[in-house]
Amino acid sequence: QVQLVESGGGLVQAGGSLKLSCAVSGGNFGRLAMAWFRQAPGKEREFVAATSWSGGRTEYTYSVKGRFTISRDNAKNTVYLQMNSLKPEDTAVYYCAAGGLPLASKSGSTYDYWGPGTQVTVSS
């Protein structure tokens, strides 16, 4: 059974940075596409970023392009989300997701495994 655990969330001022990590166990990490999603209070879950098996392909939602970077370390079974120039509207619970397809998909239905989430709060 694949298990995901996120870490690195917290409270930061607008303009600041945070780096989220997602440690994966119980699966072949090199054969998992990885993604980050987020859900703000009262809103639906939305796609943030994704990376393919090798990390060679990445996808971002428009609102985070140029500010967030997704990366993966296949030797450490870990995926990261570097978040810079944070804005109050980035406040949400951030979820890590893993799926068996090789592509960096923006669709939540592509992913089979999800972490419990980590809270990111950006103050103005």
PDB file of C-alpha atoms in Angstrom:
ATOM      1  CA  GLN A   1       0.000   0.000   0.000  1.00  0.00           C
ATOM      2  CA  VAL A   2       1.397   3.362  -1.027  1.00  0.00           C
ATOM      3  CA  GLN A   3       1.466   5.925   1.766  1.00  0.00           C
ATOM      4  CA  LEU A   4       2.137   9.651   1.463  1.00  0.00           C
ATOM      5  CA  VAL A   5       2.998  12.073   4.232  1.00  0.00           C
ATOM      6  CA  GLU A   6       3.289  15.813   3.667  1.00  0.00           C
ATOM      7  CA  SER A   7       5.350  18.203   5.762  1.00  0.00           C
ATOM      8  CA  GLY A   8       6.604  21.779   5.654  1.00  0.00           C
ATOM      9  CA  GLY A   9       3.385  23.717   5.943  1.00  0.00           C
ATOM     10  CA  GLY A  10       2.981  26.650   8.286  1.00  0.00           C
ATOM     11  CA  LEU A  11       2.267  30.341   8.661  1.00  0.00           C
ATOM     12  CA  VAL A  12       4.171  32.811   6.501  1.00  0.00           C
ATOM     13  CA  GLN A  13       3.786  36.458   5.576  1.00  0.00           C
ATOM     14  CA  ALA A  14       2.855  37.509   2.070  1.00  0.00           C
ATOM     15  CA  GLY A  15       5.932  37.548  -0.128  1.00  0.00           C
ATOM     16  CA  GLY A  16       7.588  34.792   1.852  1.00  0.00           C
ATOM     17  CA  SER A  17       8.520  31.238   0.939  1.00  0.00           C
ATOM     18  CA  LEU A  18       7.789  27.708   2.069  1.00  0.00           C
ATOM     19  CA  LYS A  19       8.975  24.327   0.846  1.00  0.00           C
ATOM     20  CA  LEU A  20       6.599  21.406   1.143  1.00  0.00           C
ATOM     21  CA  SER A  21       7.811  17.822   1.144  1.00  0.00           C
ATOM     22  CA  CYS A  22       5.932  14.600   0.507  1.00  0.00           C
ATOM     23  CA  ALA A  23       7.552  11.344   1.550  1.00  0.00           C
ATOM     24  CA  VAL A  24       6.282   8.234  -0.216  1.00  0.00           C
ATOM     25  CA  SER A  25       6.520   4.683   1.059  1.00  0.00           C
ATOM     26  CA  GLY A  26       5.198   1.295   0.020  1.00  0.00           C
ATOM     27  CA  GLY A  27       5.473   1.678  -3.737  1.00  0.00           C
ATOM     28  CA  ASN A  28       7.830   2.026  -6.668  1.00  0.00           C
ATOM     29  CA  PHE A  29       8.375   5.762  -6.471  1.00  0.00           C
ATOM     30  CA  GLY A  30      10.078   5.860  -9.847  1.00  0.00           C
ATOM     31  CA  ARG A  31       6.843   4.611 -11.439  1.00  0.00           C
ATOM     32  CA  LEU A  32       4.559   7.155  -9.775  1.00  0.00           C
ATOM     33  CA  ALA A  33       3.529  10.476 -11.230  1.00  0.00           C
ATOM     34  CA  MET A  34       3.308  12.973  -8.393  1.00  0.00           C
ATOM     35  CA  ALA A  35       1.185  16.057  -7.909  1.00  0.00           C
ATOM     36  CA  TRP A  36       0.157  18.735  -5.457  1.00  0.00           C
ATOM     37  CA  PHE A  37      -3.417  19.878  -5.020  1.00  0.00           C
ATOM     38  CA  ARG A  38      -4.894  22.382  -2.585  1.00  0.00           C
ATOM     39  CA  GLN A  39      -8.234  23.148  -1.020  1.00  0.00           C
ATOM     40  CA  ALA A  40      -9.139  26.468   0.532  1.00  0.00           C
ATOM     41  CA  PRO A  41     -12.027  26.827   3.008  1.00  0.00           C
ATOM     42  CA  GLY A  42     -15.357  26.752   1.207  1.00  0.00           C
ATOM     43  CA  LYS A  43     -13.751  25.983  -2.143  1.00  0.00           C
ATOM     44  CA  GLU A  44     -13.250  22.878  -4.244  1.00  0.00           C
ATOM     45  CA  ARG A  45      -9.926  21.114  -4.411  1.00  0.00           C
ATOM     46  CA  GLU A  46      -7.764  22.466  -7.199  1.00  0.00           C
ATOM     47  CA  PHE A  47      -4.689  21.293  -9.063  1.00  0.00           C
ATOM     48  CA  VAL A  48      -1.423  23.081  -8.273  1.00  0.00           C
ATOM     49  CA  ALA A  49       1.485  21.210  -9.886  1.00  0.00           C
ATOM     50  CA  ALA A  50       2.484  17.801 -11.196  1.00  0.00           C
ATOM     51  CA  THR A  51       5.566  15.939 -12.312  1.00  0.00           C
ATOM     52  CA  SER A  52       6.007  12.853 -14.449  1.00  0.00           C
ATOM     53  CA  TRP A  53       7.785   9.664 -13.423  1.00  0.00           C
ATOM     54  CA  SER A  54      11.237  10.977 -14.223  1.00  0.00           C
ATOM     55  CA  GLY A  55      10.569  14.601 -13.412  1.00  0.00           C
ATOM     56  CA  GLY A  56      11.197  15.521 -17.005  1.00  0.00           C
ATOM     57  CA  ARG A  57       7.702  16.876 -17.510  1.00  0.00           C
ATOM     58  CA  THR A  58       5.945  19.299 -15.176  1.00  0.00           C
ATOM     59  CA  GLU A  59       2.596  21.073 -15.209  1.00  0.00           C
ATOM     60  CA  TYR A  60       1.390  24.049 -13.183  1.00  0.00           C
ATOM     61  CA  THR A  61      -1.849  25.839 -12.704  1.00  0.00           C
ATOM     62  CA  TYR A  62      -1.684  29.324 -14.159  1.00  0.00           C
ATOM     63  CA  SER A  63      -1.873  31.178 -10.833  1.00  0.00           C
ATOM     64  CA  VAL A  64       1.356  29.638  -9.507  1.00  0.00           C
ATOM     65  CA  LYS A  65       3.514  29.621 -12.650  1.00  0.00           C
ATOM     66  CA  GLY A  66       6.790  31.416 -12.014  1.00  0.00           C
ATOM     67  CA  ARG A  67       6.287  31.259  -8.236  1.00  0.00           C
ATOM     68  CA  PHE A  68       6.061  27.534  -7.432  1.00  0.00           C
ATOM     69  CA  THR A  69       8.397  24.735  -8.490  1.00  0.00           C
ATOM     70  CA  ILE A  70       7.695  21.021  -8.219  1.00  0.00           C
ATOM     71  CA  SER A  71      10.626  18.638  -8.069  1.00  0.00           C
ATOM     72  CA  ARG A  72      11.311  15.058  -7.081  1.00  0.00           C
ATOM     73  CA  ASP A  73      14.205  13.079  -5.685  1.00  0.00           C
ATOM     74  CA  ASN A  74      13.726   9.477  -6.746  1.00  0.00           C
ATOM     75  CA  ALA A  75      16.582   8.373  -4.505  1.00  0.00           C
ATOM     76  CA  LYS A  76      14.748   9.735  -1.464  1.00  0.00           C
ATOM     77  CA  ASN A  77      11.201   8.801  -2.559  1.00  0.00           C
ATOM     78  CA  THR A  78      10.230  12.413  -1.999  1.00  0.00           C
ATOM     79  CA  VAL A  79       8.510  15.128  -3.996  1.00  0.00           C
ATOM     80  CA  TYR A  80       8.814  18.816  -3.162  1.00  0.00           C
ATOM     81  CA  LEU A  81       6.892  22.000  -3.786  1.00  0.00           C
ATOM     82  CA  GLN A  82       8.967  25.157  -3.471  1.00  0.00           C
ATOM     83  CA  MET A  83       6.603  28.091  -3.023  1.00  0.00           C
ATOM     84  CA  ASN A  84       7.951  31.616  -3.421  1.00  0.00           C
ATOM     85  CA  SER A  85       6.277  35.029  -3.450  1.00  0.00           C
ATOM     86  CA  LEU A  86       3.369  33.609  -1.504  1.00  0.00           C
ATOM     87  CA  LYS A  87       0.047  35.435  -1.540  1.00  0.00           C
ATOM     88  CA  PRO A  88      -2.886  35.301   0.883  1.00  0.00           C
ATOM     89  CA  GLU A  89      -4.891  33.521  -1.813  1.00  0.00           C
ATOM     90  CA  ASP A  90      -2.417  30.620  -1.629  1.00  0.00           C
ATOM     91  CA  THR A  91      -3.794  29.820   1.831  1.00  0.00           C
ATOM     92  CA  ALA A  92      -5.138  26.266   1.755  1.00  0.00           C
ATOM     93  CA  VAL A  93      -4.567  22.707   2.822  1.00  0.00           C
ATOM     94  CA  TYR A  94      -2.038  21.262   0.399  1.00  0.00           C
ATOM     95  CA  TYR A  95      -2.314  17.614  -0.571  1.00  0.00           C
ATOM     96  CA  CYS A  96       0.261  15.371  -2.184  1.00  0.00           C
ATOM     97  CA  ALA A  97      -1.028  12.772  -4.659  1.00  0.00           C
ATOM     98  CA  ALA A  98       0.490   9.806  -6.496  1.00  0.00           C
ATOM     99  CA  GLY A  99      -0.665   7.863  -9.525  1.00  0.00           C
ATOM    100  CA  GLY A 100       0.522   5.027 -11.718  1.00  0.00           C
ATOM    101  CA  LEU A 101       0.280   6.809 -15.061  1.00  0.00           C
ATOM    102  CA  PRO A 102       3.574   8.249 -16.319  1.00  0.00           C
ATOM    103  CA  LEU A 103       2.183  11.655 -17.241  1.00  0.00           C
ATOM    104  CA  ALA A 104       2.077  14.862 -15.230  1.00  0.00           C
ATOM    105  CA  SER A 105      -1.723  15.045 -15.089  1.00  0.00           C
ATOM    106  CA  LYS A 106      -3.833  17.972 -13.858  1.00  0.00           C
ATOM    107  CA  SER A 107      -6.826  15.730 -13.119  1.00  0.00           C
ATOM    108  CA  GLY A 108      -7.386  14.522  -9.596  1.00  0.00           C
ATOM    109  CA  SER A 109      -9.030  11.350 -10.879  1.00  0.00           C
ATOM    110  CA  THR A 110      -5.652  10.293 -12.305  1.00  0.00           C
ATOM    111  CA  TYR A 111      -4.182   9.874  -8.843  1.00  0.00           C
ATOM    112  CA  ASP A 112      -4.791   6.815  -6.700  1.00  0.00           C
ATOM    113  CA  TYR A 113      -3.097   7.790  -3.461  1.00  0.00           C
ATOM    114  CA  TRP A 114      -3.387  10.904  -1.348  1.00  0.00           C
ATOM    115  CA  GLY A 115      -1.707  12.256   1.740  1.00  0.00           C
ATOM    116  CA  PRO A 116      -3.570  13.720   4.745  1.00  0.00           C
ATOM    117  CA  GLY A 117      -2.577  17.289   3.812  1.00  0.00           C
ATOM    118  CA  THR A 118      -0.582  20.109   5.359  1.00  0.00           C
ATOM    119  CA  GLN A 119      -1.904  23.576   6.166  1.00  0.00           C
ATOM    120  CA  VAL A 120      -0.352  26.618   4.489  1.00  0.00           C
ATOM    121  CA  THR A 121      -1.475  30.010   5.765  1.00  0.00           C
ATOM    122  CA  VAL A 122      -0.261  33.238   4.175  1.00  0.00           C
ATOM    123  CA  SER A 123      -0.956  36.411   6.134  1.00  0.00           C
ATOM    124  CA  SER A 124      -1.307  39.800   4.478  1.00  0.00           C
TER     125      SER A 124
END
